CSV table of N, CA, C and O in Angstrom, one decimal:
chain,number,residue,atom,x,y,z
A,1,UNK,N,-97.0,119.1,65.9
A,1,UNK,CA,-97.8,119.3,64.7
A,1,UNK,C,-97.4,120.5,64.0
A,1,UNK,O,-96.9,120.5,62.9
A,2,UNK,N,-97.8,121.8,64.6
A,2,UNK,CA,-96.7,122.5,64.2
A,2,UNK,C,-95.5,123.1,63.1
A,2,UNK,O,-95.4,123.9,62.2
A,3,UNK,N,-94.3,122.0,64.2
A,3,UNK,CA,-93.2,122.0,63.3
A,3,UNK,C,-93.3,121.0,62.4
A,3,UNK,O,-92.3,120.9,61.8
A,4,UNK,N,-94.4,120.1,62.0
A,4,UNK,CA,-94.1,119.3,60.9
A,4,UNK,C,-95.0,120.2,59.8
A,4,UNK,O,-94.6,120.4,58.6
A,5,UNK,N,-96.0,120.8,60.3
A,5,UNK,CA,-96.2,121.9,59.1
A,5,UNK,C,-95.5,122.7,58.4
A,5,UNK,O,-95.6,123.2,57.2
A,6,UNK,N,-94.3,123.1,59.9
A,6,UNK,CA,-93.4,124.3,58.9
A,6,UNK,C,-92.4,123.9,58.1
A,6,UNK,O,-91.8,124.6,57.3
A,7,UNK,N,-92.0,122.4,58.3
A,7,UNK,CA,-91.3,121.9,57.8
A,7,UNK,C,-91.7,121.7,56.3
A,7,UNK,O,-91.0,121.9,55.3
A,8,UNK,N,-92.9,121.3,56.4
A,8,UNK,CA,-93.5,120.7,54.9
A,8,UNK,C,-93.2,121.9,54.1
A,8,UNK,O,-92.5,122.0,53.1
A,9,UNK,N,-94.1,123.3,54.8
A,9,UNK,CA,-94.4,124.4,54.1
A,9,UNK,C,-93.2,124.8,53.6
A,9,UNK,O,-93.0,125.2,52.5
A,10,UNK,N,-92.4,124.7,54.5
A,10,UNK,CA,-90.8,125.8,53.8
A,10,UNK,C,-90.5,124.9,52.3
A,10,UNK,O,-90.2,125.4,51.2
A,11,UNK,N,-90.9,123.1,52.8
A,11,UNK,CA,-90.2,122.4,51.4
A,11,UNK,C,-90.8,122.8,50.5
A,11,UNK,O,-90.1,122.8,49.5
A,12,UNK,N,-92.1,123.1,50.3
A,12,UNK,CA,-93.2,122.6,49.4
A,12,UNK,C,-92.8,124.2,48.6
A,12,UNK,O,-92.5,124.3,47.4
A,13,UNK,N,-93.0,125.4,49.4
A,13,UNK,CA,-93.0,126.7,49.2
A,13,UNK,C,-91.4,127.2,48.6
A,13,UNK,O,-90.4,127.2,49.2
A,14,UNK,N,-91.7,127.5,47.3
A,14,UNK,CA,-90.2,128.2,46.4
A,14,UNK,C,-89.8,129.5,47.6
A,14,UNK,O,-88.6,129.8,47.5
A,15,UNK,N,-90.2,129.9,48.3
A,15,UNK,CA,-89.9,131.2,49.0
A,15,UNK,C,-88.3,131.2,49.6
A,15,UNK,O,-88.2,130.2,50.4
A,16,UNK,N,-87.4,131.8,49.6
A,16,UNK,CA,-86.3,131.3,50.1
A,16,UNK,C,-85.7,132.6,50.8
A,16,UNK,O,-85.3,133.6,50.1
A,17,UNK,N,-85.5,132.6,52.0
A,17,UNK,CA,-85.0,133.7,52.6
A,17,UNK,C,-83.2,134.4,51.8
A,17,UNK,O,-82.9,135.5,51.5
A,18,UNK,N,-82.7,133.6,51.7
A,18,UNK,CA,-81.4,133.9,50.9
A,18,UNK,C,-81.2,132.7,49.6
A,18,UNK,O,-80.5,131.6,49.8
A,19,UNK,N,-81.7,133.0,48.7
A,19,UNK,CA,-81.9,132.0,47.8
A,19,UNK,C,-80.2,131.0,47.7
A,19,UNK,O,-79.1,131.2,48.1
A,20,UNK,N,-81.0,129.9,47.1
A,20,UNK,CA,-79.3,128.7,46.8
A,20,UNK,C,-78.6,129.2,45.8
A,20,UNK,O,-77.5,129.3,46.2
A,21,UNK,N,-78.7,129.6,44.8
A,21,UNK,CA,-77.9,130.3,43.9
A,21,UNK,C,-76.4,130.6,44.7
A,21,UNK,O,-75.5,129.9,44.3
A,22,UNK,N,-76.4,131.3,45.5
A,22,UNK,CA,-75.5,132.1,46.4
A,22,UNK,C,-75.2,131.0,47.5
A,22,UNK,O,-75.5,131.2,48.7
A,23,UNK,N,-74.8,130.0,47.0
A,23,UNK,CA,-74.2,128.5,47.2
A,23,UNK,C,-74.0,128.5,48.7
A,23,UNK,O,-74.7,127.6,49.2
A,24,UNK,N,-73.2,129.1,49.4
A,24,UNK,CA,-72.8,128.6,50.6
A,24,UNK,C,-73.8,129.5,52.0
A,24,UNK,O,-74.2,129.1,53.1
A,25,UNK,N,-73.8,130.4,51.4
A,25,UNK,CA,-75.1,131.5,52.2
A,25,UNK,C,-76.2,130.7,52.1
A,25,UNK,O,-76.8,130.4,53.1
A,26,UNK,N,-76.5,130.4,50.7
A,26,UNK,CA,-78.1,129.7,50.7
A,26,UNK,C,-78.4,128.6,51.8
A,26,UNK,O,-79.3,128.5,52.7
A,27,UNK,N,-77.3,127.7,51.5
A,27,UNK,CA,-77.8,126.6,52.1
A,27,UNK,C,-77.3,126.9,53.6
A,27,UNK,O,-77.4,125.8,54.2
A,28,UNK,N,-76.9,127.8,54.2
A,28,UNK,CA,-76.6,127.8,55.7
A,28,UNK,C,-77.8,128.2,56.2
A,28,UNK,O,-78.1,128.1,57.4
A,29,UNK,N,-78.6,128.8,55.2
A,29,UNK,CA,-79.9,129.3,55.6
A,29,UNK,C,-81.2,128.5,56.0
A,29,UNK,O,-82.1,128.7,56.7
A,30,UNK,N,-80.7,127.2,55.1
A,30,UNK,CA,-82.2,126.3,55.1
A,30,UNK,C,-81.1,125.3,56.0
A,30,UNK,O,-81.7,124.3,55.8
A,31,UNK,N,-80.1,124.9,56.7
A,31,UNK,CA,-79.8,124.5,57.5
A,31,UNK,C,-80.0,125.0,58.8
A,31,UNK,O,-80.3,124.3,59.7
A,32,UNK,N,-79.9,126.5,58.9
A,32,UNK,CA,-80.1,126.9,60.5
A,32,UNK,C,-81.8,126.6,60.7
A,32,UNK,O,-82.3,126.4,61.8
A,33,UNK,N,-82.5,126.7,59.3
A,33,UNK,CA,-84.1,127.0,59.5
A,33,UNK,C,-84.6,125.6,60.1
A,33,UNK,O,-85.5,125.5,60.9
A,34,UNK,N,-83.5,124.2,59.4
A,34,UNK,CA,-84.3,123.0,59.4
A,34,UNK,C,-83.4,122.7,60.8
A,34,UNK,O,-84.0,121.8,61.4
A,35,UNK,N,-82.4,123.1,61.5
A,35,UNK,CA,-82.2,122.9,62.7
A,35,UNK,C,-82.9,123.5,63.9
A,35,UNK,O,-83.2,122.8,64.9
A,36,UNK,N,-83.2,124.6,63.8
A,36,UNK,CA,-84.5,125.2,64.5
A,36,UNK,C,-85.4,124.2,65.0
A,36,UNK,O,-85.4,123.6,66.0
A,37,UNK,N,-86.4,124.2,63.7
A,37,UNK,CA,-87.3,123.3,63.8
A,37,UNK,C,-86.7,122.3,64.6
A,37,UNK,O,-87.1,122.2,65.8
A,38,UNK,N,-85.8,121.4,64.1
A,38,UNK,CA,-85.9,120.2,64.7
A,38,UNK,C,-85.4,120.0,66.4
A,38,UNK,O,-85.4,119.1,67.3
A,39,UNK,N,-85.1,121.3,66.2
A,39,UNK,CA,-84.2,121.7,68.1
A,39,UNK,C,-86.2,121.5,68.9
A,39,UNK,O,-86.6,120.8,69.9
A,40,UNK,N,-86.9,122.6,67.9
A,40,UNK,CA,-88.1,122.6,68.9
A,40,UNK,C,-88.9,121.4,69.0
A,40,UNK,O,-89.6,121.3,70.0
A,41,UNK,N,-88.8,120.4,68.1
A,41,UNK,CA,-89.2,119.1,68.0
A,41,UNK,C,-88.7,118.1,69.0
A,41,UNK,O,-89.2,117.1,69.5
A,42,UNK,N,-87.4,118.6,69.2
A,42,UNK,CA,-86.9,117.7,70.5
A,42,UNK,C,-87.6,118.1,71.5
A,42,UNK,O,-88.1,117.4,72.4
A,43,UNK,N,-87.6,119.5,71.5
A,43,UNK,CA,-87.7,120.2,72.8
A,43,UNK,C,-89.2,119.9,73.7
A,43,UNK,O,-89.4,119.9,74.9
A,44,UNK,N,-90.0,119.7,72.9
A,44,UNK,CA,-91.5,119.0,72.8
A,44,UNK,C,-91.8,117.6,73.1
A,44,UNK,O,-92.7,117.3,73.9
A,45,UNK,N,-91.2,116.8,72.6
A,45,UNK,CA,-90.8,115.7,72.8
A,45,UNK,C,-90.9,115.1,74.2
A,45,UNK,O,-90.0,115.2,75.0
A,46,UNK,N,-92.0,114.3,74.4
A,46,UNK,CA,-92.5,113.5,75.9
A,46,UNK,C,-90.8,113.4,76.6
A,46,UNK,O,-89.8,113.2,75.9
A,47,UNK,N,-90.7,113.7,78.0
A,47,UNK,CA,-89.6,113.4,79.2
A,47,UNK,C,-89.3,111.6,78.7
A,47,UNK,O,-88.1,111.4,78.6
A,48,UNK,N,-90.0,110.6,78.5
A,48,UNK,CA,-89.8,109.6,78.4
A,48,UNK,C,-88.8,109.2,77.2
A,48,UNK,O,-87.7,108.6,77.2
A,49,UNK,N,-89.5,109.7,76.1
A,49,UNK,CA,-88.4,109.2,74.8
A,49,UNK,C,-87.5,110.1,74.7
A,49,UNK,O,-86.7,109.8,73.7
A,50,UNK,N,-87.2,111.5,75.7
A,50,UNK,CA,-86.0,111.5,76.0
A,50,UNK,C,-84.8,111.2,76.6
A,50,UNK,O,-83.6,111.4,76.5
A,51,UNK,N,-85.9,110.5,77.2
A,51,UNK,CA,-84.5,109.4,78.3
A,51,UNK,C,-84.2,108.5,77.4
A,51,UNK,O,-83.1,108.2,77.0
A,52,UNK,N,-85.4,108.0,77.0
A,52,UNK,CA,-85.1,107.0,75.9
A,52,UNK,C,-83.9,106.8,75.3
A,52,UNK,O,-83.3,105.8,75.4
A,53,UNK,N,-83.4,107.9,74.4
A,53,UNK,CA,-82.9,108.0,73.5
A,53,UNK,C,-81.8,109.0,73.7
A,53,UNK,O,-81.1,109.4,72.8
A,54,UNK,N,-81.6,109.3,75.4
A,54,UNK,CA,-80.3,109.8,75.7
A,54,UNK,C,-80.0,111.2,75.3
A,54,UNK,O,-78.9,111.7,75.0
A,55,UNK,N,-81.2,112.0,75.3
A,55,UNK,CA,-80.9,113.5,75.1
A,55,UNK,C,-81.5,114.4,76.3
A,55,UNK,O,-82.0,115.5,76.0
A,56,UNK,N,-81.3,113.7,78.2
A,56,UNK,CA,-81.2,114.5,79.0
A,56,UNK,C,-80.2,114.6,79.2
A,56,UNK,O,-79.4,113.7,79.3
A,57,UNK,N,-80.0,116.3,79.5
A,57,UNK,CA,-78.2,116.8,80.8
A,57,UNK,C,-78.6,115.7,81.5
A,57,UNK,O,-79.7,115.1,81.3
A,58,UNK,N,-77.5,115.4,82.6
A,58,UNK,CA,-77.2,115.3,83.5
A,58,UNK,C,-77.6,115.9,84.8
A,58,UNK,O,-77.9,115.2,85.8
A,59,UNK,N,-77.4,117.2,84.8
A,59,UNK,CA,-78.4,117.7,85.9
A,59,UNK,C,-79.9,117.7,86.1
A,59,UNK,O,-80.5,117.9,87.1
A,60,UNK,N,-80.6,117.1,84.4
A,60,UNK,CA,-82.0,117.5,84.7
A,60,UNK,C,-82.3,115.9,85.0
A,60,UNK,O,-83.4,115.6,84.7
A,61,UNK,N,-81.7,115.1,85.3
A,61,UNK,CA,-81.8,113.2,85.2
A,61,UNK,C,-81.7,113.5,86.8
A,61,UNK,O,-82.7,113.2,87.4
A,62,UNK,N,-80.7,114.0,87.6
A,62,UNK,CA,-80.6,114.2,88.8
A,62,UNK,C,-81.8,114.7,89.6
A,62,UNK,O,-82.5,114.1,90.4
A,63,UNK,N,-82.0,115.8,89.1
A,63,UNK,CA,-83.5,116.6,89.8
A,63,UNK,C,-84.5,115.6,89.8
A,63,UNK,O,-84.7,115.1,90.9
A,64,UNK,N,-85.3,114.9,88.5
A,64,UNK,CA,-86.5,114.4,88.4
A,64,UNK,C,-86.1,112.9,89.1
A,64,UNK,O,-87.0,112.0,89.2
């Protein structure tokens, strides 16, 4: 819940930590921001639709 708010808010909100103008800077910025998010979105993400969908190591498939 959360991360889909921060997601909206960053889109919806002109605020830009290193604005796009500055073409290759800008946009590494709203890439690491929107990869974040979506790392914690996995990371949250029920044990099941991660098996599901094939994003456990290997060692943590062993343990459980």
């Amino acid at each position: 819940m959360i991360s889909s708010l921060l997601i909206i808010g960053y889109l919806v909100f002109p605020f830009d930590v290193i604005p796009d103008f500055l073409v290759a800077i800008g946009i590494v910025d709203d890439l690491a921001f929107l990869s974040f998010i979506l790392q914690h979105i996995v990371k949250i993400a029920p044990h099941s639709l991660k098996e599901k969908h094939g994003l456990l190591a290997e060692h943590s498939k062993k343990v459980k």
